[in-house]
XYZ file of C-alpha atoms in Angstrom:
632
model
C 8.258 -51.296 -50.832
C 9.348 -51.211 -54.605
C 7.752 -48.897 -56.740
C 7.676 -52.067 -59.772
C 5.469 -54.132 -56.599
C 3.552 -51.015 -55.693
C 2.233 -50.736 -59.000
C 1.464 -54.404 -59.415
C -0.811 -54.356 -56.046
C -2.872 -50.511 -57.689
C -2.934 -53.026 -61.185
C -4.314 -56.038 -59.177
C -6.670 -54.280 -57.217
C -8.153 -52.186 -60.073
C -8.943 -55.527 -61.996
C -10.131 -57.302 -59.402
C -12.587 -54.658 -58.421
C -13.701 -54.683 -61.682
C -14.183 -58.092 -62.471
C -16.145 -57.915 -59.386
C -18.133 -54.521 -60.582
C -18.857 -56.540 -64.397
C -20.266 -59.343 -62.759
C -22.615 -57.324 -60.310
C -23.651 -55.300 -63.137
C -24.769 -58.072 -64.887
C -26.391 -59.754 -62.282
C -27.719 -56.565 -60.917
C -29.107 -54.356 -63.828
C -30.543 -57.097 -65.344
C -33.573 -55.188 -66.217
C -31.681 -51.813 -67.495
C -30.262 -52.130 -70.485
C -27.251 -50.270 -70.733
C -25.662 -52.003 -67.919
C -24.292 -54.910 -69.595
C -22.865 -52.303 -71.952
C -21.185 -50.628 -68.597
C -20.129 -54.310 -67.339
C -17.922 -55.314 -70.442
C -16.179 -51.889 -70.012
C -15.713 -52.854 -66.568
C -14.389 -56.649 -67.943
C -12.245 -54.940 -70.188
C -10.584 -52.464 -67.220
C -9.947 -56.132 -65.701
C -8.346 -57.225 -68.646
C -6.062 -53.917 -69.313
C -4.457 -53.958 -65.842
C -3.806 -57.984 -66.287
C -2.096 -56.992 -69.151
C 0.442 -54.725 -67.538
C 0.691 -56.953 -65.026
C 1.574 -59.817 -67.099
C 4.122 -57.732 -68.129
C 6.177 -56.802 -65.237
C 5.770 -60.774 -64.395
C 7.731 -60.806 -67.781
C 5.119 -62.295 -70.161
C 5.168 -59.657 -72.697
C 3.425 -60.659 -75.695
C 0.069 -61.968 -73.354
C 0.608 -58.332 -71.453
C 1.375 -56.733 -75.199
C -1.756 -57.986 -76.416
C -4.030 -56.969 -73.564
C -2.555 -53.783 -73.704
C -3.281 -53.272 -77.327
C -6.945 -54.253 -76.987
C -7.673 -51.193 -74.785
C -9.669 -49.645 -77.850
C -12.741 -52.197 -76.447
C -13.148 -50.221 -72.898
C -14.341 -46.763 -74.785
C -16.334 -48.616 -77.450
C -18.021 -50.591 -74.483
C -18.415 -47.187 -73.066
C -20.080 -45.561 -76.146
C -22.193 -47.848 -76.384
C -23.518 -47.549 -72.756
C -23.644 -43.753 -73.505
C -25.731 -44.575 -76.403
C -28.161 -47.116 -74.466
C -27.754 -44.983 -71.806
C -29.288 -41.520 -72.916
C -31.587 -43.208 -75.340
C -33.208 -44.740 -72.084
C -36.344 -42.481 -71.632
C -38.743 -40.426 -73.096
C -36.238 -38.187 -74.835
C -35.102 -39.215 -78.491
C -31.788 -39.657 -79.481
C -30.892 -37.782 -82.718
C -32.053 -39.698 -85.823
C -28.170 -40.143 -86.910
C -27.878 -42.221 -83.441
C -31.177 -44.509 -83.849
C -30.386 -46.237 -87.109
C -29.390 -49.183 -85.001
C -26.206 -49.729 -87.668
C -23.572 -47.389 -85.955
C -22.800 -49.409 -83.501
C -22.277 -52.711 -85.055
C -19.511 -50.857 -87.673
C -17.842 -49.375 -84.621
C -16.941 -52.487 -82.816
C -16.035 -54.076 -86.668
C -13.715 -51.001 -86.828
C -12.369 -51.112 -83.259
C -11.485 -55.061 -83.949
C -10.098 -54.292 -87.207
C -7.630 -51.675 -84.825
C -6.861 -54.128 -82.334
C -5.890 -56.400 -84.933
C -3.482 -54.833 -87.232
C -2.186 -53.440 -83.981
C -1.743 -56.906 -83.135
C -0.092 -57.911 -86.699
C 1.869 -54.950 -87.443
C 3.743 -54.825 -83.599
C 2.050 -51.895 -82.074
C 4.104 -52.017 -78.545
C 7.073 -53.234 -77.297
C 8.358 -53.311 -73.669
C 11.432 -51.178 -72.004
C 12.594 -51.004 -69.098
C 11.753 -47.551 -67.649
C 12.080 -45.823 -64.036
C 11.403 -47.930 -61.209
C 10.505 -50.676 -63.845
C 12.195 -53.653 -65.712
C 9.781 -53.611 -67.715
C 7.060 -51.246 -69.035
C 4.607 -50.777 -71.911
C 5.365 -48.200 -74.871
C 3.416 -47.917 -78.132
C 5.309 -48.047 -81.779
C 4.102 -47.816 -85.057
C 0.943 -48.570 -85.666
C 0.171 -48.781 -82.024
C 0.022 -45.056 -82.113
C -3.263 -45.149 -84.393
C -4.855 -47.667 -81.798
C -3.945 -44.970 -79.123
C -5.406 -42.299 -80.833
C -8.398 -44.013 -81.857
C -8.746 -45.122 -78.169
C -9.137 -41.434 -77.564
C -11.240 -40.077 -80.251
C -13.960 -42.836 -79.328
C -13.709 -41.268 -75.511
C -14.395 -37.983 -76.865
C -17.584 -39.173 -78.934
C -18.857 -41.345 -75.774
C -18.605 -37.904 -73.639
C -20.313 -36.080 -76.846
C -23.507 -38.584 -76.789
C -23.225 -38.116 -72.687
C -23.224 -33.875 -73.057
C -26.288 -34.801 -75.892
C -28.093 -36.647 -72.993
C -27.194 -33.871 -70.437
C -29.199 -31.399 -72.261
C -31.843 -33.748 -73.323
C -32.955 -35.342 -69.532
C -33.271 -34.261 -66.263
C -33.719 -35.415 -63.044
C -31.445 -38.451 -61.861
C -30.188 -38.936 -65.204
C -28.927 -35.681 -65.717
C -27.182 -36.144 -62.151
C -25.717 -39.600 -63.654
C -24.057 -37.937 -66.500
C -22.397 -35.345 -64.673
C -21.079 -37.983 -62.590
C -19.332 -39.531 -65.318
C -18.119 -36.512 -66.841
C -16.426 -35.941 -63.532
C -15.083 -39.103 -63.115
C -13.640 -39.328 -66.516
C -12.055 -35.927 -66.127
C -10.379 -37.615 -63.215
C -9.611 -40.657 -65.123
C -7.611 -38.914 -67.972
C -5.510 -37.447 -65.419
C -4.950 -40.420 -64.296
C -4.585 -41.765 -67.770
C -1.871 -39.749 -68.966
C 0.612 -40.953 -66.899
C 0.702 -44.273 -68.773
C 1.918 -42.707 -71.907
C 5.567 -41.099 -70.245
C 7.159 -43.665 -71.306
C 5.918 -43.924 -74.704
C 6.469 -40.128 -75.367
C 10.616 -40.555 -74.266
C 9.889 -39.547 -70.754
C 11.818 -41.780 -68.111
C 9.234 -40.405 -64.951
C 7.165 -42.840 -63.044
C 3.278 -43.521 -63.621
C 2.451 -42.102 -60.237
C -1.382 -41.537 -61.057
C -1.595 -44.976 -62.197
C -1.565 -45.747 -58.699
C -4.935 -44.214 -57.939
C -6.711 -46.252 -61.342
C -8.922 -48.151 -58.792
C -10.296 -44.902 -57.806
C -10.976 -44.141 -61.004
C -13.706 -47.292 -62.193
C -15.063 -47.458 -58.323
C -16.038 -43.169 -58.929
C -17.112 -44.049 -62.426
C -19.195 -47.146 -61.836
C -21.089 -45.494 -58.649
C -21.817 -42.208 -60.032
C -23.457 -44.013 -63.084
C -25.803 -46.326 -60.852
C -26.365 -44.501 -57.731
C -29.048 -42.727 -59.374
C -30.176 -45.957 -61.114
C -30.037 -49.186 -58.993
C -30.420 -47.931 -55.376
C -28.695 -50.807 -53.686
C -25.326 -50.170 -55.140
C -25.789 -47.057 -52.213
C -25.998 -49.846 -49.651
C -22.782 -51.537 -51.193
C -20.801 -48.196 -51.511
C -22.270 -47.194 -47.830
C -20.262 -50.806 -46.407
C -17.427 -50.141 -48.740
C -16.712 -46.752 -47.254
C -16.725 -47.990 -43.772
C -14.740 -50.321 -44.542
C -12.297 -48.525 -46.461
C -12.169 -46.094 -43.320
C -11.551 -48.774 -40.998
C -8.274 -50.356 -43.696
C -6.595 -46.817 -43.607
C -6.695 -46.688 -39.622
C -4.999 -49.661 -39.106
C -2.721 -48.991 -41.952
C -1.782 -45.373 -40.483
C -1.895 -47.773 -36.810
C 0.295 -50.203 -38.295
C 2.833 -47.886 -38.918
C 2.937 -46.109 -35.378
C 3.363 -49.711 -34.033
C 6.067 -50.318 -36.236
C 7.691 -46.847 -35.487
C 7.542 -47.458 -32.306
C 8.646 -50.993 -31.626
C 12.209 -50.400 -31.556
C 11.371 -47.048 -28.652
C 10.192 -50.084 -26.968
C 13.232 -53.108 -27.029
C 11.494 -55.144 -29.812
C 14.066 -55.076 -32.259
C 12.895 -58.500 -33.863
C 9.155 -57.199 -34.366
C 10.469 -53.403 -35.570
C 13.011 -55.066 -38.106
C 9.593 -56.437 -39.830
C 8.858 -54.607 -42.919
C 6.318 -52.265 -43.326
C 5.027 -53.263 -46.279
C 4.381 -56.767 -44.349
C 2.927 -55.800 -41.133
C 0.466 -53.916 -43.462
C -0.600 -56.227 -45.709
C -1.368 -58.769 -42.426
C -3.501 -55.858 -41.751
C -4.661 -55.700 -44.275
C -5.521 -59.532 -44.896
C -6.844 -59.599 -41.697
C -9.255 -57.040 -41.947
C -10.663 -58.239 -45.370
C -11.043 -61.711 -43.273
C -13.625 -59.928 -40.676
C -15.220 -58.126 -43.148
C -15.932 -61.805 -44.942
C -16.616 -63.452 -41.503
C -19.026 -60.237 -40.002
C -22.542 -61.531 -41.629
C -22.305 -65.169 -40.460
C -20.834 -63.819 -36.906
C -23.593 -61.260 -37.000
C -26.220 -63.608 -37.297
C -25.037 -66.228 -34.719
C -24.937 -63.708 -32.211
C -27.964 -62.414 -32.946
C -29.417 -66.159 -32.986
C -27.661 -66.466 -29.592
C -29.064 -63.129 -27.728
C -32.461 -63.304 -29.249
C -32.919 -67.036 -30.028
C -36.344 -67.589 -32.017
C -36.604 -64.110 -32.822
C -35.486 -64.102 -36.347
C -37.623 -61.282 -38.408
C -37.189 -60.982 -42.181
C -37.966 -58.264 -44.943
C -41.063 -60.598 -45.922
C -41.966 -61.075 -42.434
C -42.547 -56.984 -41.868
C -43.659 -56.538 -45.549
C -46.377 -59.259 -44.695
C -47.682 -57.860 -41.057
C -47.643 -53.868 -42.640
C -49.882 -54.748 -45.354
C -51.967 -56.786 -42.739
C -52.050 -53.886 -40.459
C -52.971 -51.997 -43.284
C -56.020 -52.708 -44.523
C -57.975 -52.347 -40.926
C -60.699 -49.826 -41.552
C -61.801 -48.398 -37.751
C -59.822 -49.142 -34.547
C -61.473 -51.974 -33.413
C -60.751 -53.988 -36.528
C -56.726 -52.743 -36.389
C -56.709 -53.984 -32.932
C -57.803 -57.208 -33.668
C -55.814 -57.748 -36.337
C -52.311 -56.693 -34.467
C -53.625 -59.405 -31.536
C -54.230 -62.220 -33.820
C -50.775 -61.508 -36.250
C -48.901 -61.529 -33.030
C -50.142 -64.185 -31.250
C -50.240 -66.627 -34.370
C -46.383 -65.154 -34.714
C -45.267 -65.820 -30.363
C -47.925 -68.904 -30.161
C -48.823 -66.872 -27.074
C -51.867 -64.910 -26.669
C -51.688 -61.134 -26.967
C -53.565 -58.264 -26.651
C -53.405 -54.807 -28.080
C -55.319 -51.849 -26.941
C -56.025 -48.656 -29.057
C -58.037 -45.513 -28.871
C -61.752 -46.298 -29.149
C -60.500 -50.097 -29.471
C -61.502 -50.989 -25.380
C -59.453 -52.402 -23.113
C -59.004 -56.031 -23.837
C -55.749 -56.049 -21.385
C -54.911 -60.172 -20.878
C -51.503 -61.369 -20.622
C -49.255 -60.399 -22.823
C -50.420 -56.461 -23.895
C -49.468 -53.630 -26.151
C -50.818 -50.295 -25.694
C -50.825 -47.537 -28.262
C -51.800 -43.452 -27.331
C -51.173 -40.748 -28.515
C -50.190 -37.928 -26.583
C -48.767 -34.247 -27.501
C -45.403 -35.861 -28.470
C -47.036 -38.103 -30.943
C -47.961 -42.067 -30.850
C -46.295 -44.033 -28.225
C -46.358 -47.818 -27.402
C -45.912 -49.554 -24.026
C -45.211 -52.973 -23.745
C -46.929 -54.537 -20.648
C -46.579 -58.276 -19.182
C -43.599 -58.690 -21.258
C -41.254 -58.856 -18.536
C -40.591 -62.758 -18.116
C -40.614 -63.544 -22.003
C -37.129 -64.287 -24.038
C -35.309 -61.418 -25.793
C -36.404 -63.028 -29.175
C -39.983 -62.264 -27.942
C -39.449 -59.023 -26.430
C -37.448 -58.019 -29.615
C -40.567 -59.425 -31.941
C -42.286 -57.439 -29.724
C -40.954 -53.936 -29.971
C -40.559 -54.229 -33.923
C -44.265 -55.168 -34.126
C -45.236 -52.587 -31.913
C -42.961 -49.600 -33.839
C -45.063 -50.997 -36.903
C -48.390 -50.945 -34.970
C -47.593 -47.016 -34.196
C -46.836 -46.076 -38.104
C -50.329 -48.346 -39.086
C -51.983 -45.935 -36.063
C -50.771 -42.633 -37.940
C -52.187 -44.034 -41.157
C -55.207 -44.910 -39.747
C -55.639 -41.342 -37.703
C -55.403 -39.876 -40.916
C -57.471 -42.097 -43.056
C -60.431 -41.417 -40.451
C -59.613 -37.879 -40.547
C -60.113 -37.744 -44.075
C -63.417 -39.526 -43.953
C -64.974 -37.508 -41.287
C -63.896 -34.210 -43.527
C -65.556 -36.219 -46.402
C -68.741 -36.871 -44.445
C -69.017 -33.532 -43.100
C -68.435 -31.744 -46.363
C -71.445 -34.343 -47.989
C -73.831 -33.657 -44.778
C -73.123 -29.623 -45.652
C -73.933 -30.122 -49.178
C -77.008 -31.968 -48.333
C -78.082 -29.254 -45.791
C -77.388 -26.234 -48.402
C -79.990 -28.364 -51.159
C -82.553 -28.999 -47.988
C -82.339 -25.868 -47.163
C -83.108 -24.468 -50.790
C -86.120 -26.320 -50.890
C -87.166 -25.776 -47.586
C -87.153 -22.461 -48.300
C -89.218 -23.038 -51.699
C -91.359 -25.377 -50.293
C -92.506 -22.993 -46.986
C -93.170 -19.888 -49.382
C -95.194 -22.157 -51.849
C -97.287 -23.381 -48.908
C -98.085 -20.416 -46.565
C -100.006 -18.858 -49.272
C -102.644 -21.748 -49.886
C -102.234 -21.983 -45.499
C -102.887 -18.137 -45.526
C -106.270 -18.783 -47.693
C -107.294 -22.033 -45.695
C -107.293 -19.682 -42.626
C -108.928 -16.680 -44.231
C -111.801 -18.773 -45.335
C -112.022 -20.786 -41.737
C -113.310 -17.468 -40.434
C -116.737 -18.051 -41.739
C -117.256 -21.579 -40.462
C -118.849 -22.813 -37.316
C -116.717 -22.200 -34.228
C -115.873 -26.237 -33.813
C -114.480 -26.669 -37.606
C -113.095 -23.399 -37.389
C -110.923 -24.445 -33.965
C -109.686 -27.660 -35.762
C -108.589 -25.646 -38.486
C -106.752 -23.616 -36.955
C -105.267 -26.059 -34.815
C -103.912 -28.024 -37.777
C -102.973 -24.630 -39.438
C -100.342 -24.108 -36.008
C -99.060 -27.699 -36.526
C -98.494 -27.495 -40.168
C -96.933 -23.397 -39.290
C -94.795 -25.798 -36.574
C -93.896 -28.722 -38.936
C -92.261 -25.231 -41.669
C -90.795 -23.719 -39.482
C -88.906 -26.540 -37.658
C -87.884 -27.788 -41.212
C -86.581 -24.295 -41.668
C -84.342 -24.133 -38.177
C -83.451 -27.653 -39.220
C -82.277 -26.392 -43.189
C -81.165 -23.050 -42.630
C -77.923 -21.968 -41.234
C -77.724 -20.707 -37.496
C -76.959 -17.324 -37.061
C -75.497 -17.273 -32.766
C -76.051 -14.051 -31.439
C -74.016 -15.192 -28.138
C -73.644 -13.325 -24.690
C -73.890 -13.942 -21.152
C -77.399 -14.568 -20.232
C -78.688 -15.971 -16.412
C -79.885 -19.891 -17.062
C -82.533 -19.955 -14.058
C -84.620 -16.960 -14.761
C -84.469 -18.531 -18.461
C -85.927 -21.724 -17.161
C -88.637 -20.143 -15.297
C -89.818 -17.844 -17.851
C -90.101 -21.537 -20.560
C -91.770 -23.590 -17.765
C -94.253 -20.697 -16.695
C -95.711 -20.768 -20.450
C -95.887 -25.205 -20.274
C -99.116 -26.580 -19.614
C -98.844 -28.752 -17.161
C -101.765 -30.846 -16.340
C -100.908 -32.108 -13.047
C -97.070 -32.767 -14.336
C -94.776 -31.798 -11.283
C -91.283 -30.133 -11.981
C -88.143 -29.811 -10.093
C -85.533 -26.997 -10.970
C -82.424 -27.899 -9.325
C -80.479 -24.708 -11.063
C -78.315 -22.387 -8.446
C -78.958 -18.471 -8.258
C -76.893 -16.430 -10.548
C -75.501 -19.782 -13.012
C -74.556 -18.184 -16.807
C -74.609 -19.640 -19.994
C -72.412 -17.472 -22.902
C -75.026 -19.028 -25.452
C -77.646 -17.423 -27.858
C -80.975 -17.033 -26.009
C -83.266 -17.282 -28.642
C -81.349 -20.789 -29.474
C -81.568 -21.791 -26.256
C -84.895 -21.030 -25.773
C -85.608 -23.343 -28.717
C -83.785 -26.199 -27.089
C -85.624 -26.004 -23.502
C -88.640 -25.718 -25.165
C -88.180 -29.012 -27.185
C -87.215 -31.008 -25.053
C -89.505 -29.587 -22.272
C -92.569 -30.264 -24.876
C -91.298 -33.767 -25.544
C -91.083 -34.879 -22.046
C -94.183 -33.515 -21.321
C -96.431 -35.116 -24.457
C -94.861 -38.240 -22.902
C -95.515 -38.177 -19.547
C -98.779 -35.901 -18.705
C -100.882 -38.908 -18.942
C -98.389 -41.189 -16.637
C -99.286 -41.122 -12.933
C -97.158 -39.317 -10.361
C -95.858 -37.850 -13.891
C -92.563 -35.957 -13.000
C -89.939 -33.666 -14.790
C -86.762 -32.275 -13.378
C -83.895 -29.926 -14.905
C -81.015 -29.778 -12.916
C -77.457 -28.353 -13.778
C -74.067 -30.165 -13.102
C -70.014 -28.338 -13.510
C -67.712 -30.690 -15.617
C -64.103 -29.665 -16.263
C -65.211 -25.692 -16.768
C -68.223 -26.837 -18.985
C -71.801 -26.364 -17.589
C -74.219 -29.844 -18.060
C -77.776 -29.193 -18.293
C -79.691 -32.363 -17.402
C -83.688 -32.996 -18.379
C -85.144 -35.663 -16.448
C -88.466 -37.244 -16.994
C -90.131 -40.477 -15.565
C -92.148 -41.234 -18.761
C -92.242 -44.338 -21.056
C -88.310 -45.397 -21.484
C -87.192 -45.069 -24.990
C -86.719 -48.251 -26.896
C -83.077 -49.574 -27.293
C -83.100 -50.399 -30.725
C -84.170 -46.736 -31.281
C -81.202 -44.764 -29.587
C -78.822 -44.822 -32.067
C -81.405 -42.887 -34.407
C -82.901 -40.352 -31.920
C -81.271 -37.079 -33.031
C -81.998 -38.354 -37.085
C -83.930 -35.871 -38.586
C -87.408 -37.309 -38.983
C -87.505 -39.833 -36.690
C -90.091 -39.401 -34.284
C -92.220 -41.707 -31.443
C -94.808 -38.712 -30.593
C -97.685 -38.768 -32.202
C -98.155 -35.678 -33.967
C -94.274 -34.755 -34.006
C -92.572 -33.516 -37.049
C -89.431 -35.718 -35.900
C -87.044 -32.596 -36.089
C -86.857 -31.737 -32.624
C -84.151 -33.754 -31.435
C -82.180 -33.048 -34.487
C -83.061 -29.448 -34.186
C -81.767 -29.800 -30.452
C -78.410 -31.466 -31.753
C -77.476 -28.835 -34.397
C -77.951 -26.086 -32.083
C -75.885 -27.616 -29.551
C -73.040 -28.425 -31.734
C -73.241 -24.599 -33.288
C -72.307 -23.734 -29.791
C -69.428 -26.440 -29.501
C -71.389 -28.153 -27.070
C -73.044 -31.461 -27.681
C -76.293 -33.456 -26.219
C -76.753 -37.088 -25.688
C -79.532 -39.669 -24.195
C -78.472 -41.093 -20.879
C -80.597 -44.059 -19.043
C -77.469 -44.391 -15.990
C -79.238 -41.340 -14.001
C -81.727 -43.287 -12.071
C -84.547 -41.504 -14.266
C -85.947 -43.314 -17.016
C -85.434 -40.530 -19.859
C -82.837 -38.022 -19.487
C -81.131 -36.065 -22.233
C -77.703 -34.276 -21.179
C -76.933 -30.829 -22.617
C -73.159 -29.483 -22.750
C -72.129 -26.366 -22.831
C -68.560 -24.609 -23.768
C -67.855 -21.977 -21.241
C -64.991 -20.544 -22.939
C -66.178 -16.831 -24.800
C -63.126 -16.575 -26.403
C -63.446 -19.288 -28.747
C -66.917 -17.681 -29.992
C -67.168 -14.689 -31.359
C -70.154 -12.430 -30.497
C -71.468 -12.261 -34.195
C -71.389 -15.993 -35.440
C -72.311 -17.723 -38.731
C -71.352 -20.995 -38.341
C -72.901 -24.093 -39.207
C -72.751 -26.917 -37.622
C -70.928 -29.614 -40.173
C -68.141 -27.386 -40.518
């Protein structure tokens, strides 16, 4: 290939690319200011390389005059550097913000181009490898020189804004110092000629280099989707040198092979068909893309406002129940099918077409049942929804997390203030209590017995307020559970009440026995105030083994409890015996959950009442000295 025709394809490809780079600037940075600054440099790039090419077509005053206008591609460039750096919170300096600089630059820059015009300021020669080439004269050397002293001030504002900013804008301007280091090497070539020296412009040949590394490292910082763009263009670039370097193995080895018609083919030809036809699929890959995808997965066309729409849907559900609803109906409205999507706590609501979503100790996974006879474009609508289902899952996880931390920390604050008063309220009334009872000893025997039976109720009603309020202090060890049990039920009264203990010889509990104790007691106490005056009146405590963990049932036929009333029976306060201070069940709970165990009402025993008590059999998660309380 000739060098003149080389050159004429680096010339053509820089403009084009930056005809094409001005008008995506404009069209793309509509909203940043110093990009239209950046897009008439980029115009003016387009119009510099016409210009030598309109020359070596032999049209040499249009190519003189383009030429001679390159003072406009650093002024368009200052001025970006000025809109550019000004762009923030930092402050240009005051010399730069008068707003009139500017507007007598590009008067003084036209004022160049002209006389440069008028007074001849090039001429063409014929030079090496060229029959004709570019040189200044005259007064062209003043528009050259200008040319270069408004690069250096463009790259002085730049090293201004490099010390003023940080971040992605410092990043930007050391981008283009980089890349206009490597376009002044490039540059200087251009000027042999002029200076007497008869050497090709090699380095020219790399100029669209140059505007594709300055453009990007201005805006990859600034409008993220130019990464996109430069992310295709590299592939694609990749892809045009392969078949390039391929093109020439095939062309070296054609005549090896007999095929003296193919291998007498030039070069230069069999690589620009290659390189035609490889700019053909990349035009022709979106449409084809699409078809095919329309073809494998017909009716399963998803779009960016498609997702946006079902994430911000999925989004807003506040428990489980309420996300999996939502994911059924936004994917069954989507399919026209019915679908159903199961999630922790959610149920199982499994009916045709089903997603499932767990979480296990690799993180959330989906499964995609009854999905087996639907189209691809369904199954594929399928699996994106469900990815999207798994991130709204993680969100949600955490968003309850956060919550329950929140409620926990409130229900600790609220215990520390009840148990302040608590504490102030029992010390301010055991001393009147102390003087009721001191002057009860005088009365008749009958007052003086219902005194002192409401003095023991209101000493009950302090100091279950206090176990309630105050912290637990566990003092935790091994201690036998029946002998326990017999020494609590040997101190009931039992008026006629039968009992079962159902508890094996030599069962342990690692639990704190004065705790304990307080449990049995209270819910021995309740079931008998309810059932002493039922007939056949029965209690039973039996013991069960679950997973390690040791389940202490306490059975009563008495009165069931009302539904409506479960959900509050371990609220403090809340109480159906008559005489109760309502804190026994709560008292109960706490102590439980200090342990790491837990109780609960059950009615699915076959006994009317029966409360379940759990207990952690694993020592090494408590320690034998533990403050703990239970909201943490």
């Amino acid at each position: 290939m000739e060098l003149s025709l080389l050159f004429e394809i680096s010339m053509l490809l820089t403009s084009a690319c930056a005809v094409l780079l001005a008008g995506w600037l404009l069209w793309q940075g509509q909203r940043q200011r110093a990009m239209p600054a950046l897009a008439g440099f980029a115009a003016m790039m387009a119009l510099w390389c016409a210009g030598h090419i309109a020359i070596v077509q032999q049209w040499p005053v249009l190519g003189i005059a383009l030429v001679l206008a390159n003072p406009l591609m650093p002024m368009f460039f200052l001025h970006f550097a000025v809109q550019f750096v000004a762009d923030g919170s930092k402050p240009l300096p005051a010399w730069l913000q008068r707003g009139k600089l500017l507007p007598v630059l590009y008067g003084v820059t036209g004022s160049i181009i002209l006389l440069s015009w008028l007074g001849g300021g090039g001429k063409v020669i014929s030079s090496s490898g060229f029959s004709a080439f570019f040189v200044f004269q005259g007064i062209g050397w003043l528009n050259l020189l200008y040319t270069v002293l408004l690069g250096i001030a463009a790259h002085l504002i730049l090293w201004q804004g490099w010390r003023i900013h940080s971040g992605n804008k410092r990043r930007s301007i050391v981008a283009m110092f980089l890349a206009g280091g490597w376009g002044l090497l490039l540059a200087t070539s251009f000027v042999f000629p002029s200076l007497g020296l008869n050497w090709y412009p090699y380095p020219m040949l790399l100029l669209p280099s140059y505007l594709l590394l300055l453009v990007y490292g201005v805006v990859r910082y600034q409008v993220l989707a130019i990464n996109a763009f430069a992310n295709k263009a590299l592939l694609w670039l990749g892809m045009l040198l392969l078949v390039l370097a391929l093109m020439a193995l095939v062309s070296a080895l054609l005549g090896q092979l007999g095929m003296q018609a193919l291998s007498a083919v030039p070069a230069s030809q069999l690589w620009l068909y290659s390189a035609l036809l490889l700019l053909l699929s990349a035009a022709c890959y979106q449409p084809l893309s699409q078809l095919a995808r329309r073809l494998i997965y017909p009716g399963g066309q998803l779009d960016e406002s498609l997702l946006a729409h079902w994430r911000a849907e999925l989004q807003q559900a506040q428990s489980w129940q309420e996300l999996a609803l939502r994911a059924g109906n936004l994917l069954s409205a989507r399919l026209r099918r019915e679908v159903s999507v199961q999630l922790p706590a959610a149920g199982d609501t499994a009916t045709g077409l089903h997603i499932l979503c767990r979480r296990d100790s690799s993180g959330w996974q989906y499964q995609l049942t009854g999905w087996d006879d639907v189209t691809p474009g369904y199954r594929l609508q399928g699996e994106v929804f469900a990815a999207l289902l798994l991130s709204s899952c993680r969100i949600l996880e955490q968003s309850l997390k956060l919550a329950d931390a929140e409620r926990k920390r409130l229900d600790q604050q609220h215990l520390v203030e009840l148990g302040a008063l608590s504490a102030a309220m029992a010390h301010e009334l055991r001393n009147p209590l102390n003087i009721i009872a001191m002057a009860a000893a005088t009365t008749p025997a009958e007052t003086r017995g219902h005194i002192q039976q409401q003095l023991k109720r209101a000493d009950r009603l302090i100091a279950d307020l206090l176990s309630y309020s105050g912290q637990l202090q566990l003092q935790c060890s091994r201690l036998p559970l029946k002998p326990l049990l017999q020494t609590i039920l040997s101190q009931q009264d039992w008026q006629g009440v039968q009992c079962q203990l159902k508890v094996p010889d030599g069962l342990t509990l690692y639990a704190d026995s004065y705790r304990v104790q307080q449990v049995l007691i209270n819910l021995t106490d309740n079931a008998l105030a309810f059932c002493r005056n039922q007939a056949q009146a029965q209690i039973c405590i039996e013991t069960q083994h679950d997973n390690g963990d040791i389940l202490l049932y306490v059975h009563n036929n008495g009165p069931a409890i009302m539904p409506q009333q479960h959900n509050s029976l371990f609220q403090p306060f809340v109480s159906k015996r008559a005489g109760g201070s309502g804190l026994g069940l709560a008292i109960v709970r706490r102590i439980m959950q200090a342990h790491g165990g837990d109780v609960c009402h059950r009615t699915d025993l076959g006994w009317p009442v029966s409360f379940e008590l759990k207990f952690k059999q694993q020592p090494s998660a408590l320690s034998t000295q533990i403050q703990d309380n239970i909201n943490d």
